[in-house]
JSON list of C-alpha atoms in Angstrom, two decimals:
[
{"chain": "A", "resi": 1160, "resn": "UNK", "atom": "CA", "xyz": [91.36, -92.05, -87.30]},
{"chain": "A", "resi": 1161, "resn": "UNK", "atom": "CA", "xyz": [90.14, -95.16, -89.65]},
{"chain": "A", "resi": 1162, "resn": "UNK", "atom": "CA", "xyz": [93.04, -97.54, -89.80]},
{"chain": "A", "resi": 1163, "resn": "UNK", "atom": "CA", "xyz": [93.60, -99.00, -93.42]},
{"chain": "A", "resi": 1164, "resn": "UNK", "atom": "CA", "xyz": [95.40, -101.82, -95.16]},
{"chain": "A", "resi": 1165, "resn": "UNK", "atom": "CA", "xyz": [99.51, -101.05, -95.33]},
{"chain": "A", "resi": 1166, "resn": "UNK", "atom": "CA", "xyz": [98.65, -102.08, -99.34]},
{"chain": "A", "resi": 1167, "resn": "UNK", "atom": "CA", "xyz": [96.09, -99.60, -99.61]},
{"chain": "A", "resi": 1168, "resn": "UNK", "atom": "CA", "xyz": [98.69, -96.85, -98.54]},
{"chain": "A", "resi": 1169, "resn": "UNK", "atom": "CA", "xyz": [101.07, -97.82, -101.45]},
{"chain": "A", "resi": 1170, "resn": "UNK", "atom": "CA", "xyz": [101.37, -95.59, -105.09]},
{"chain": "A", "resi": 1171, "resn": "UNK", "atom": "CA", "xyz": [101.98, -97.88, -108.08]},
{"chain": "A", "resi": 1172, "resn": "UNK", "atom": "CA", "xyz": [103.50, -96.44, -110.82]},
{"chain": "A", "resi": 1173, "resn": "UNK", "atom": "CA", "xyz": [101.09, -97.36, -113.81]},
{"chain": "A", "resi": 1174, "resn": "UNK", "atom": "CA", "xyz": [102.39, -95.59, -116.79]},
{"chain": "A", "resi": 1175, "resn": "UNK", "atom": "CA", "xyz": [105.49, -93.07, -117.26]},
{"chain": "A", "resi": 1176, "resn": "UNK", "atom": "CA", "xyz": [104.92, -90.28, -119.99]},
{"chain": "A", "resi": 1177, "resn": "UNK", "atom": "CA", "xyz": [107.53, -89.49, -122.42]},
{"chain": "A", "resi": 1178, "resn": "UNK", "atom": "CA", "xyz": [107.50, -85.53, -123.58]},
{"chain": "A", "resi": 1179, "resn": "UNK", "atom": "CA", "xyz": [109.34, -82.45, -125.17]},
{"chain": "A", "resi": 1180, "resn": "UNK", "atom": "CA", "xyz": [111.45, -81.61, -121.38]},
{"chain": "A", "resi": 1181, "resn": "UNK", "atom": "CA", "xyz": [114.16, -83.35, -120.16]},
{"chain": "A", "resi": 1182, "resn": "UNK", "atom": "CA", "xyz": [114.07, -80.70, -116.99]},
{"chain": "A", "resi": 1183, "resn": "UNK", "atom": "CA", "xyz": [111.66, -78.82, -115.52]},
{"chain": "A", "resi": 1184, "resn": "UNK", "atom": "CA", "xyz": [112.39, -75.02, -116.57]},
{"chain": "A", "resi": 1185, "resn": "UNK", "atom": "CA", "xyz": [109.92, -74.14, -119.96]},
{"chain": "A", "resi": 1186, "resn": "UNK", "atom": "CA", "xyz": [107.35, -76.47, -118.56]},
{"chain": "A", "resi": 1187, "resn": "UNK", "atom": "CA", "xyz": [104.23, -74.43, -118.04]},
{"chain": "A", "resi": 1188, "resn": "UNK", "atom": "CA", "xyz": [102.85, -73.81, -114.96]},
{"chain": "A", "resi": 1189, "resn": "UNK", "atom": "CA", "xyz": [99.65, -75.50, -115.55]},
{"chain": "A", "resi": 1190, "resn": "UNK", "atom": "CA", "xyz": [98.12, -78.34, -118.00]},
{"chain": "A", "resi": 1191, "resn": "UNK", "atom": "CA", "xyz": [96.95, -76.74, -121.19]},
{"chain": "A", "resi": 1192, "resn": "UNK", "atom": "CA", "xyz": [98.24, -73.32, -121.60]},
{"chain": "A", "resi": 1193, "resn": "UNK", "atom": "CA", "xyz": [100.36, -74.76, -124.59]},
{"chain": "A", "resi": 1194, "resn": "UNK", "atom": "CA", "xyz": [98.03, -76.79, -126.59]},
{"chain": "A", "resi": 1195, "resn": "UNK", "atom": "CA", "xyz": [100.15, -77.60, -128.88]},
{"chain": "A", "resi": 1196, "resn": "UNK", "atom": "CA", "xyz": [102.33, -80.00, -126.66]},
{"chain": "A", "resi": 1197, "resn": "UNK", "atom": "CA", "xyz": [102.49, -83.69, -126.89]},
{"chain": "A", "resi": 1198, "resn": "UNK", "atom": "CA", "xyz": [102.76, -86.51, -124.68]},
{"chain": "A", "resi": 1199, "resn": "UNK", "atom": "CA", "xyz": [103.06, -90.29, -124.87]},
{"chain": "A", "resi": 1200, "resn": "UNK", "atom": "CA", "xyz": [101.47, -92.14, -121.90]},
{"chain": "A", "resi": 1201, "resn": "UNK", "atom": "CA", "xyz": [103.22, -95.82, -122.03]},
{"chain": "A", "resi": 1202, "resn": "UNK", "atom": "CA", "xyz": [102.29, -98.40, -119.10]},
{"chain": "A", "resi": 1203, "resn": "UNK", "atom": "CA", "xyz": [104.65, -100.49, -117.00]},
{"chain": "A", "resi": 1204, "resn": "UNK", "atom": "CA", "xyz": [104.51, -103.98, -118.24]},
{"chain": "A", "resi": 1205, "resn": "UNK", "atom": "CA", "xyz": [101.83, -105.38, -115.38]},
{"chain": "A", "resi": 1206, "resn": "UNK", "atom": "CA", "xyz": [99.44, -102.45, -116.19]},
{"chain": "A", "resi": 1207, "resn": "UNK", "atom": "CA", "xyz": [99.65, -103.32, -120.08]},
{"chain": "A", "resi": 1208, "resn": "UNK", "atom": "CA", "xyz": [96.47, -104.82, -120.71]},
{"chain": "A", "resi": 1209, "resn": "UNK", "atom": "CA", "xyz": [94.28, -102.84, -123.68]},
{"chain": "A", "resi": 1210, "resn": "UNK", "atom": "CA", "xyz": [90.86, -103.94, -121.28]},
{"chain": "A", "resi": 1211, "resn": "UNK", "atom": "CA", "xyz": [91.88, -101.40, -118.94]},
{"chain": "A", "resi": 1212, "resn": "UNK", "atom": "CA", "xyz": [91.38, -98.70, -121.53]},
{"chain": "A", "resi": 1213, "resn": "UNK", "atom": "CA", "xyz": [87.88, -100.16, -122.48]},
{"chain": "A", "resi": 1214, "resn": "UNK", "atom": "CA", "xyz": [86.13, -97.21, -123.70]},
{"chain": "A", "resi": 1215, "resn": "UNK", "atom": "CA", "xyz": [88.56, -94.45, -123.06]},
{"chain": "A", "resi": 1216, "resn": "UNK", "atom": "CA", "xyz": [88.16, -92.95, -126.61]},
{"chain": "A", "resi": 1217, "resn": "UNK", "atom": "CA", "xyz": [84.59, -91.64, -125.69]},
{"chain": "A", "resi": 1218, "resn": "UNK", "atom": "CA", "xyz": [86.30, -89.19, -123.84]},
{"chain": "A", "resi": 1219, "resn": "UNK", "atom": "CA", "xyz": [87.65, -85.69, -125.15]},
{"chain": "A", "resi": 1220, "resn": "UNK", "atom": "CA", "xyz": [89.91, -84.90, -121.62]},
{"chain": "A", "resi": 1221, "resn": "UNK", "atom": "CA", "xyz": [91.25, -86.92, -118.69]},
{"chain": "A", "resi": 1222, "resn": "UNK", "atom": "CA", "xyz": [92.86, -86.08, -115.70]},
{"chain": "A", "resi": 1223, "resn": "UNK", "atom": "CA", "xyz": [96.24, -87.78, -114.53]},
{"chain": "A", "resi": 1224, "resn": "UNK", "atom": "CA", "xyz": [97.30, -88.18, -111.09]},
{"chain": "A", "resi": 1225, "resn": "UNK", "atom": "CA", "xyz": [101.45, -88.19, -111.02]},
{"chain": "A", "resi": 1226, "resn": "UNK", "atom": "CA", "xyz": [104.68, -87.96, -108.66]},
{"chain": "A", "resi": 1227, "resn": "UNK", "atom": "CA", "xyz": [107.06, -84.43, -108.66]},
{"chain": "A", "resi": 1228, "resn": "UNK", "atom": "CA", "xyz": [109.99, -87.18, -109.43]},
{"chain": "A", "resi": 1229, "resn": "UNK", "atom": "CA", "xyz": [112.11, -83.55, -110.33]},
{"chain": "A", "resi": 1230, "resn": "UNK", "atom": "CA", "xyz": [111.07, -82.09, -106.77]},
{"chain": "A", "resi": 1231, "resn": "UNK", "atom": "CA", "xyz": [112.57, -83.39, -103.43]},
{"chain": "A", "resi": 1232, "resn": "UNK", "atom": "CA", "xyz": [111.92, -82.15, -100.42]},
{"chain": "A", "resi": 1233, "resn": "UNK", "atom": "CA", "xyz": [112.61, -83.55, -96.75]},
{"chain": "A", "resi": 1234, "resn": "UNK", "atom": "CA", "xyz": [109.85, -82.88, -93.91]},
{"chain": "A", "resi": 1235, "resn": "UNK", "atom": "CA", "xyz": [106.28, -80.94, -93.84]},
{"chain": "A", "resi": 1236, "resn": "UNK", "atom": "CA", "xyz": [106.60, -76.84, -95.03]},
{"chain": "A", "resi": 1237, "resn": "UNK", "atom": "CA", "xyz": [103.42, -74.98, -94.10]},
{"chain": "A", "resi": 1238, "resn": "UNK", "atom": "CA", "xyz": [104.02, -72.37, -96.25]},
{"chain": "A", "resi": 1239, "resn": "UNK", "atom": "CA", "xyz": [105.37, -71.86, -100.01]},
{"chain": "A", "resi": 1240, "resn": "UNK", "atom": "CA", "xyz": [106.41, -68.48, -101.87]},
{"chain": "A", "resi": 1241, "resn": "UNK", "atom": "CA", "xyz": [104.59, -68.87, -105.16]},
{"chain": "A", "resi": 1242, "resn": "UNK", "atom": "CA", "xyz": [106.72, -67.53, -108.33]},
{"chain": "A", "resi": 1243, "resn": "UNK", "atom": "CA", "xyz": [103.99, -65.54, -109.63]},
{"chain": "A", "resi": 1244, "resn": "UNK", "atom": "CA", "xyz": [103.92, -63.89, -106.48]},
{"chain": "A", "resi": 1245, "resn": "UNK", "atom": "CA", "xyz": [108.05, -62.75, -107.17]},
{"chain": "A", "resi": 1246, "resn": "UNK", "atom": "CA", "xyz": [108.52, -65.39, -104.86]},
{"chain": "A", "resi": 1247, "resn": "UNK", "atom": "CA", "xyz": [108.23, -62.61, -101.45]},
{"chain": "A", "resi": 1248, "resn": "UNK", "atom": "CA", "xyz": [104.61, -63.36, -100.41]},
{"chain": "A", "resi": 1249, "resn": "UNK", "atom": "CA", "xyz": [104.06, -66.31, -98.74]},
{"chain": "A", "resi": 1250, "resn": "UNK", "atom": "CA", "xyz": [100.93, -68.84, -99.08]},
{"chain": "A", "resi": 1251, "resn": "UNK", "atom": "CA", "xyz": [99.99, -71.67, -97.37]},
{"chain": "A", "resi": 1252, "resn": "UNK", "atom": "CA", "xyz": [101.05, -75.16, -99.00]},
{"chain": "A", "resi": 1253, "resn": "UNK", "atom": "CA", "xyz": [97.13, -75.90, -99.49]},
{"chain": "A", "resi": 1254, "resn": "UNK", "atom": "CA", "xyz": [96.34, -72.77, -100.94]},
{"chain": "A", "resi": 1255, "resn": "UNK", "atom": "CA", "xyz": [98.66, -73.28, -103.93]},
{"chain": "A", "resi": 1256, "resn": "UNK", "atom": "CA", "xyz": [99.77, -75.42, -106.38]},
{"chain": "A", "resi": 1257, "resn": "UNK", "atom": "CA", "xyz": [103.45, -76.04, -105.89]},
{"chain": "A", "resi": 1258, "resn": "UNK", "atom": "CA", "xyz": [105.78, -78.73, -105.85]},
{"chain": "A", "resi": 1259, "resn": "UNK", "atom": "CA", "xyz": [106.94, -79.11, -102.80]},
{"chain": "A", "resi": 1260, "resn": "UNK", "atom": "CA", "xyz": [104.04, -80.76, -100.64]},
{"chain": "A", "resi": 1261, "resn": "UNK", "atom": "CA", "xyz": [103.61, -83.56, -98.12]},
{"chain": "A", "resi": 1262, "resn": "UNK", "atom": "CA", "xyz": [103.23, -86.06, -100.59]},
{"chain": "A", "resi": 1263, "resn": "UNK", "atom": "CA", "xyz": [104.83, -85.21, -103.85]},
{"chain": "A", "resi": 1264, "resn": "UNK", "atom": "CA", "xyz": [101.38, -85.69, -105.90]},
{"chain": "A", "resi": 1265, "resn": "UNK", "atom": "CA", "xyz": [100.45, -83.56, -109.09]},
{"chain": "A", "resi": 1266, "resn": "UNK", "atom": "CA", "xyz": [97.18, -83.16, -111.15]},
{"chain": "A", "resi": 1267, "resn": "UNK", "atom": "CA", "xyz": [96.34, -82.00, -114.55]},
{"chain": "A", "resi": 1268, "resn": "UNK", "atom": "CA", "xyz": [93.85, -82.18, -117.43]},
{"chain": "A", "resi": 1269, "resn": "UNK", "atom": "CA", "xyz": [94.73, -83.34, -120.58]},
{"chain": "A", "resi": 1270, "resn": "UNK", "atom": "CA", "xyz": [93.46, -83.94, -124.32]},
{"chain": "A", "resi": 1271, "resn": "UNK", "atom": "CA", "xyz": [93.16, -87.16, -125.07]},
{"chain": "A", "resi": 1272, "resn": "UNK", "atom": "CA", "xyz": [94.53, -87.08, -128.65]},
{"chain": "A", "resi": 1273, "resn": "UNK", "atom": "CA", "xyz": [94.47, -90.65, -129.75]},
{"chain": "A", "resi": 1274, "resn": "UNK", "atom": "CA", "xyz": [94.48, -94.28, -128.38]},
{"chain": "A", "resi": 1275, "resn": "UNK", "atom": "CA", "xyz": [97.67, -96.27, -129.68]},
{"chain": "A", "resi": 1276, "resn": "UNK", "atom": "CA", "xyz": [95.85, -100.09, -129.38]},
{"chain": "A", "resi": 1277, "resn": "UNK", "atom": "CA", "xyz": [98.63, -101.84, -130.43]},
{"chain": "A", "resi": 1278, "resn": "UNK", "atom": "CA", "xyz": [102.71, -101.27, -130.57]},
{"chain": "A", "resi": 1279, "resn": "UNK", "atom": "CA", "xyz": [105.81, -102.51, -128.77]},
{"chain": "A", "resi": 1280, "resn": "UNK", "atom": "CA", "xyz": [104.76, -101.15, -125.41]},
{"chain": "A", "resi": 1281, "resn": "UNK", "atom": "CA", "xyz": [101.26, -102.19, -125.73]},
{"chain": "A", "resi": 1282, "resn": "UNK", "atom": "CA", "xyz": [98.62, -100.12, -125.84]},
{"chain": "A", "resi": 1283, "resn": "UNK", "atom": "CA", "xyz": [99.27, -96.13, -125.20]},
{"chain": "A", "resi": 1284, "resn": "UNK", "atom": "CA", "xyz": [97.93, -92.79, -125.16]},
{"chain": "A", "resi": 1285, "resn": "UNK", "atom": "CA", "xyz": [98.87, -89.46, -126.87]},
{"chain": "A", "resi": 1286, "resn": "UNK", "atom": "CA", "xyz": [97.70, -86.44, -125.09]},
{"chain": "A", "resi": 1287, "resn": "UNK", "atom": "CA", "xyz": [98.17, -82.73, -125.33]},
{"chain": "A", "resi": 1288, "resn": "UNK", "atom": "CA", "xyz": [98.87, -79.65, -122.92]},
{"chain": "A", "resi": 1289, "resn": "UNK", "atom": "CA", "xyz": [100.61, -82.01, -120.71]},
{"chain": "A", "resi": 1290, "resn": "UNK", "atom": "CA", "xyz": [102.24, -79.95, -118.00]},
{"chain": "A", "resi": 1291, "resn": "UNK", "atom": "CA", "xyz": [105.22, -82.59, -117.34]},
{"chain": "A", "resi": 1292, "resn": "UNK", "atom": "CA", "xyz": [108.86, -83.50, -117.56]},
{"chain": "A", "resi": 1293, "resn": "UNK", "atom": "CA", "xyz": [109.80, -86.41, -119.58]},
{"chain": "A", "resi": 1294, "resn": "UNK", "atom": "CA", "xyz": [110.07, -89.59, -117.55]},
{"chain": "A", "resi": 1295, "resn": "UNK", "atom": "CA", "xyz": [107.52, -88.33, -114.66]},
{"chain": "A", "resi": 1296, "resn": "UNK", "atom": "CA", "xyz": [106.10, -91.07, -113.07]},
{"chain": "A", "resi": 1297, "resn": "UNK", "atom": "CA", "xyz": [101.71, -91.47, -113.34]},
{"chain": "A", "resi": 1298, "resn": "UNK", "atom": "CA", "xyz": [100.07, -93.18, -110.54]},
{"chain": "A", "resi": 1299, "resn": "UNK", "atom": "CA", "xyz": [96.47, -92.62, -112.15]},
{"chain": "A", "resi": 1300, "resn": "UNK", "atom": "CA", "xyz": [94.33, -91.97, -115.03]},
{"chain": "A", "resi": 1301, "resn": "UNK", "atom": "CA", "xyz": [90.85, -90.74, -114.90]},
{"chain": "A", "resi": 1302, "resn": "UNK", "atom": "CA", "xyz": [88.29, -89.36, -117.25]},
{"chain": "A", "resi": 1303, "resn": "UNK", "atom": "CA", "xyz": [87.19, -85.84, -117.26]},
{"chain": "A", "resi": 1304, "resn": "UNK", "atom": "CA", "xyz": [83.12, -85.19, -116.79]},
{"chain": "A", "resi": 1305, "resn": "UNK", "atom": "CA", "xyz": [82.04, -81.66, -118.09]},
{"chain": "A", "resi": 1306, "resn": "UNK", "atom": "CA", "xyz": [78.99, -81.67, -115.97]},
{"chain": "A", "resi": 1307, "resn": "UNK", "atom": "CA", "xyz": [80.82, -82.02, -112.53]},
{"chain": "A", "resi": 1308, "resn": "UNK", "atom": "CA", "xyz": [84.82, -81.24, -113.32]},
{"chain": "A", "resi": 1309, "resn": "UNK", "atom": "CA", "xyz": [83.94, -77.81, -114.97]},
{"chain": "A", "resi": 1310, "resn": "UNK", "atom": "CA", "xyz": [82.95, -74.90, -112.45]},
{"chain": "A", "resi": 1311, "resn": "UNK", "atom": "CA", "xyz": [83.10, -71.22, -114.61]},
{"chain": "A", "resi": 1312, "resn": "UNK", "atom": "CA", "xyz": [81.52, -69.72, -111.49]},
{"chain": "A", "resi": 1313, "resn": "UNK", "atom": "CA", "xyz": [84.47, -70.68, -109.54]},
{"chain": "A", "resi": 1314, "resn": "UNK", "atom": "CA", "xyz": [87.18, -67.68, -108.07]},
{"chain": "A", "resi": 1315, "resn": "UNK", "atom": "CA", "xyz": [90.55, -69.03, -108.31]},
{"chain": "A", "resi": 1316, "resn": "UNK", "atom": "CA", "xyz": [92.22, -67.08, -105.62]},
{"chain": "A", "resi": 1317, "resn": "UNK", "atom": "CA", "xyz": [95.73, -65.16, -107.07]},
{"chain": "A", "resi": 1318, "resn": "UNK", "atom": "CA", "xyz": [96.38, -68.18, -108.95]},
{"chain": "A", "resi": 1319, "resn": "UNK", "atom": "CA", "xyz": [93.70, -66.53, -111.72]},
{"chain": "A", "resi": 1320, "resn": "UNK", "atom": "CA", "xyz": [94.63, -62.86, -110.86]},
{"chain": "A", "resi": 1321, "resn": "UNK", "atom": "CA", "xyz": [98.13, -63.67, -112.80]},
{"chain": "A", "resi": 1322, "resn": "UNK", "atom": "CA", "xyz": [96.33, -66.04, -115.33]},
{"chain": "A", "resi": 1323, "resn": "UNK", "atom": "CA", "xyz": [97.40, -63.46, -118.17]},
{"chain": "A", "resi": 1324, "resn": "UNK", "atom": "CA", "xyz": [100.74, -63.35, -117.83]},
{"chain": "A", "resi": 1325, "resn": "UNK", "atom": "CA", "xyz": [101.77, -63.69, -121.24]},
{"chain": "A", "resi": 1326, "resn": "UNK", "atom": "CA", "xyz": [104.63, -61.27, -122.76]},
{"chain": "A", "resi": 1327, "resn": "UNK", "atom": "CA", "xyz": [105.42, -60.81, -126.47]},
{"chain": "A", "resi": 1328, "resn": "UNK", "atom": "CA", "xyz": [108.06, -63.01, -128.36]},
{"chain": "A", "resi": 1329, "resn": "UNK", "atom": "CA", "xyz": [110.56, -62.15, -130.33]},
{"chain": "A", "resi": 1330, "resn": "UNK", "atom": "CA", "xyz": [111.74, -65.09, -132.62]},
{"chain": "A", "resi": 1331, "resn": "UNK", "atom": "CA", "xyz": [113.74, -64.37, -135.87]},
{"chain": "A", "resi": 1332, "resn": "UNK", "atom": "CA", "xyz": [112.47, -66.23, -138.57]},
{"chain": "A", "resi": 1333, "resn": "UNK", "atom": "CA", "xyz": [116.18, -67.88, -139.15]},
{"chain": "A", "resi": 1334, "resn": "UNK", "atom": "CA", "xyz": [116.26, -69.32, -136.20]},
{"chain": "A", "resi": 1335, "resn": "UNK", "atom": "CA", "xyz": [112.53, -69.93, -135.93]},
{"chain": "A", "resi": 1336, "resn": "UNK", "atom": "CA", "xyz": [113.08, -72.27, -138.86]},
{"chain": "A", "resi": 1337, "resn": "UNK", "atom": "CA", "xyz": [115.84, -73.82, -137.16]},
{"chain": "A", "resi": 1338, "resn": "UNK", "atom": "CA", "xyz": [113.08, -75.77, -135.30]},
{"chain": "A", "resi": 1339, "resn": "UNK", "atom": "CA", "xyz": [111.39, -78.26, -136.87]},
{"chain": "A", "resi": 1340, "resn": "UNK", "atom": "CA", "xyz": [107.75, -77.04, -138.72]},
{"chain": "A", "resi": 1341, "resn": "UNK", "atom": "CA", "xyz": [105.88, -79.02, -136.66]},
{"chain": "A", "resi": 1342, "resn": "UNK", "atom": "CA", "xyz": [107.48, -77.92, -133.21]},
{"chain": "A", "resi": 1343, "resn": "UNK", "atom": "CA", "xyz": [107.57, -73.56, -134.11]},
{"chain": "A", "resi": 1344, "resn": "UNK", "atom": "CA", "xyz": [104.56, -72.78, -132.82]},
{"chain": "A", "resi": 1345, "resn": "UNK", "atom": "CA", "xyz": [104.83, -74.77, -129.65]},
{"chain": "A", "resi": 1346, "resn": "UNK", "atom": "CA", "xyz": [107.85, -73.27, -129.06]},
{"chain": "A", "resi": 1347, "resn": "UNK", "atom": "CA", "xyz": [107.01, -69.92, -129.42]},
{"chain": "A", "resi": 1348, "resn": "UNK", "atom": "CA", "xyz": [103.94, -70.75, -126.88]},
{"chain": "A", "resi": 1349, "resn": "UNK", "atom": "CA", "xyz": [105.80, -71.14, -124.39]},
{"chain": "A", "resi": 1350, "resn": "UNK", "atom": "CA", "xyz": [107.91, -68.29, -124.71]},
{"chain": "A", "resi": 1351, "resn": "UNK", "atom": "CA", "xyz": [104.93, -66.41, -123.89]},
{"chain": "A", "resi": 1352, "resn": "UNK", "atom": "CA", "xyz": [104.27, -68.16, -120.77]},
{"chain": "A", "resi": 1353, "resn": "UNK", "atom": "CA", "xyz": [107.78, -66.83, -119.78]},
{"chain": "A", "resi": 1354, "resn": "UNK", "atom": "CA", "xyz": [109.59, -69.35, -118.20]},
{"chain": "A", "resi": 1355, "resn": "UNK", "atom": "CA", "xyz": [111.44, -67.15, -115.92]},
{"chain": "A", "resi": 1356, "resn": "UNK", "atom": "CA", "xyz": [110.16, -67.39, -112.36]},
{"chain": "A", "resi": 1357, "resn": "UNK", "atom": "CA", "xyz": [108.93, -64.01, -111.13]},
{"chain": "A", "resi": 1358, "resn": "UNK", "atom": "CA", "xyz": [112.45, -63.63, -108.92]},
{"chain": "A", "resi": 1359, "resn": "UNK", "atom": "CA", "xyz": [114.80, -64.82, -111.81]},
{"chain": "A", "resi": 1360, "resn": "UNK", "atom": "CA", "xyz": [113.87, -61.52, -114.37]},
{"chain": "A", "resi": 1361, "resn": "UNK", "atom": "CA", "xyz": [117.04, -60.54, -115.40]},
{"chain": "A", "resi": 1362, "resn": "UNK", "atom": "CA", "xyz": [116.77, -57.19, -118.30]},
{"chain": "A", "resi": 1363, "resn": "UNK", "atom": "CA", "xyz": [119.51, -59.14, -120.52]},
{"chain": "A", "resi": 1364, "resn": "UNK", "atom": "CA", "xyz": [120.62, -62.09, -119.02]},
{"chain": "A", "resi": 1365, "resn": "UNK", "atom": "CA", "xyz": [120.42, -64.89, -121.56]},
{"chain": "A", "resi": 1366, "resn": "UNK", "atom": "CA", "xyz": [118.27, -68.38, -120.37]},
{"chain": "A", "resi": 1367, "resn": "UNK", "atom": "CA", "xyz": [118.34, -71.15, -122.05]},
{"chain": "A", "resi": 1368, "resn": "UNK", "atom": "CA", "xyz": [114.80, -73.50, -122.63]},
{"chain": "A", "resi": 1369, "resn": "UNK", "atom": "CA", "xyz": [115.55, -76.72, -123.09]},
{"chain": "A", "resi": 1370, "resn": "UNK", "atom": "CA", "xyz": [112.47, -77.97, -126.01]},
{"chain": "A", "resi": 1371, "resn": "UNK", "atom": "CA", "xyz": [112.51, -80.67, -128.41]},
{"chain": "A", "resi": 1372, "resn": "UNK", "atom": "CA", "xyz": [115.99, -81.74, -128.41]},
{"chain": "A", "resi": 1373, "resn": "UNK", "atom": "CA", "xyz": [116.45, -77.68, -128.86]},
{"chain": "A", "resi": 1374, "resn": "UNK", "atom": "CA", "xyz": [118.37, -74.97, -126.76]},
{"chain": "A", "resi": 1375, "resn": "UNK", "atom": "CA", "xyz": [116.12, -72.28, -127.67]},
{"chain": "A", "resi": 1376, "resn": "UNK", "atom": "CA", "xyz": [118.30, -69.26, -125.61]},
{"chain": "A", "resi": 1377, "resn": "UNK", "atom": "CA", "xyz": [116.40, -66.02, -124.96]},
{"chain": "A", "resi": 1378, "resn": "UNK", "atom": "CA", "xyz": [116.84, -62.38, -123.23]},
{"chain": "A", "resi": 1379, "resn": "UNK", "atom": "CA", "xyz": [114.36, -59.98, -121.74]},
{"chain": "A", "resi": 1380, "resn": "UNK", "atom": "CA", "xyz": [114.92, -56.82, -124.07]},
{"chain": "A", "resi": 1381, "resn": "UNK", "atom": "CA", "xyz": [112.43, -53.47, -123.30]},
{"chain": "A", "resi": 1382, "resn": "UNK", "atom": "CA", "xyz": [109.57, -56.18, -122.15]},
{"chain": "A", "resi": 1383, "resn": "UNK", "atom": "CA", "xyz": [110.15, -58.86, -125.09]},
{"chain": "A", "resi": 1384, "resn": "UNK", "atom": "CA", "xyz": [111.88, -62.14, -124.95]},
{"chain": "A", "resi": 1385, "resn": "UNK", "atom": "CA", "xyz": [114.18, -61.87, -128.13]},
{"chain": "A", "resi": 1386, "resn": "UNK", "atom": "CA", "xyz": [115.70, -65.35, -128.36]},
{"chain": "A", "resi": 1387, "resn": "UNK", "atom": "CA", "xyz": [119.50, -65.30, -129.52]},
{"chain": "A", "resi": 1388, "resn": "UNK", "atom": "CA", "xyz": [120.28, -68.42, -130.83]},
{"chain": "A", "resi": 1389, "resn": "UNK", "atom": "CA", "xyz": [118.49, -71.91, -131.12]},
{"chain": "A", "resi": 1390, "resn": "UNK", "atom": "CA", "xyz": [121.39, -74.78, -130.79]},
{"chain": "A", "resi": 1391, "resn": "UNK", "atom": "CA", "xyz": [120.92, -78.89, -131.20]},
{"chain": "A", "resi": 1392, "resn": "UNK", "atom": "CA", "xyz": [121.07, -79.98, -127.81]},
{"chain": "A", "resi": 1393, "resn": "UNK", "atom": "CA", "xyz": [122.91, -82.98, -128.95]},
{"chain": "A", "resi": 1394, "resn": "UNK", "atom": "CA", "xyz": [125.49, -80.98, -130.41]},
{"chain": "A", "resi": 1395, "resn": "UNK", "atom": "CA", "xyz": [125.86, -78.22, -127.98]},
{"chain": "A", "resi": 1396, "resn": "UNK", "atom": "CA", "xyz": [126.43, -80.87, -124.73]},
{"chain": "A", "resi": 1397, "resn": "UNK", "atom": "CA", "xyz": [129.10, -83.19, -127.64]},
{"chain": "A", "resi": 1398, "resn": "UNK", "atom": "CA", "xyz": [130.89, -79.62, -128.08]},
{"chain": "A", "resi": 1399, "resn": "UNK", "atom": "CA", "xyz": [130.84, -79.09, -124.12]},
{"chain": "A", "resi": 1400, "resn": "UNK", "atom": "CA", "xyz": [132.29, -82.50, -123.52]},
{"chain": "A", "resi": 1401, "resn": "UNK", "atom": "CA", "xyz": [134.85, -81.98, -126.56]},
{"chain": "A", "resi": 1402, "resn": "UNK", "atom": "CA", "xyz": [135.87, -78.18, -124.54]},
{"chain": "A", "resi": 1403, "resn": "UNK", "atom": "CA", "xyz": [136.43, -80.13, -121.14]},
{"chain": "A", "resi": 1404, "resn": "UNK", "atom": "CA", "xyz": [138.34, -83.27, -122.70]},
{"chain": "A", "resi": 1405, "resn": "UNK", "atom": "CA", "xyz": [140.81, -80.20, -124.28]},
{"chain": "A", "resi": 1406, "resn": "UNK", "atom": "CA", "xyz": [140.93, -78.74, -120.86]},
{"chain": "A", "resi": 1407, "resn": "UNK", "atom": "CA", "xyz": [141.49, -81.66, -118.94]},
{"chain": "A", "resi": 1408, "resn": "UNK", "atom": "CA", "xyz": [144.50, -82.92, -121.71]},
{"chain": "A", "resi": 1409, "resn": "UNK", "atom": "CA", "xyz": [146.13, -79.32, -121.73]},
{"chain": "A", "resi": 1410, "resn": "UNK", "atom": "CA", "xyz": [145.91, -79.35, -117.61]},
{"chain": "A", "resi": 1411, "resn": "UNK", "atom": "CA", "xyz": [148.05, -82.19, -117.71]}
]
């Protein structure tokens, strides 16, 4: 194998993305599944040169090359248990899009919504359909080219077989109205994707999806995801702190 200069082996973080997700649970399994999601790509100071984005507005979609910053695993594991297969069937890591890889690199296709040429953080990109946790490092951005990147005749393996796995959602209007109006449709779309892993699904168990600053709590009932509460995450966290403080005080 040819030798490479060590400098070419280093991945440089060129930007980070801001999204409505502070944790992995609830993030769509693939990009583009929930079109209403928005992300803001902010470049690192050394890459805040508007010239680097010249002509990017000519494209409708972009490829993002990014790092699985929320997944850490030591050593090479050749097989994984895809959640879509119930966590019981093994597949080769290179035959899946599992986050635990020899190099923790992810690839997403996003829609370019807008280019903001001047801001406090320099030029930045607004993208749609991103499947990334807020703060995810981005290593590179490339334009999506329909004439070569799209292959309608391609076979999709087990991933394609499980591509249509939406679940019916019961989101009571009173609870839905606790969310900002512009976030409601996206929240329902996220729940339709069923954020639970196949091996974590328990009838009646209450789950919490953190989205856009709110904790959306739901349970499965008769084959549907039923939302049972929507809590402002900041208020919820403050109540937890107050409860912990009271517990410490009573224990003294």
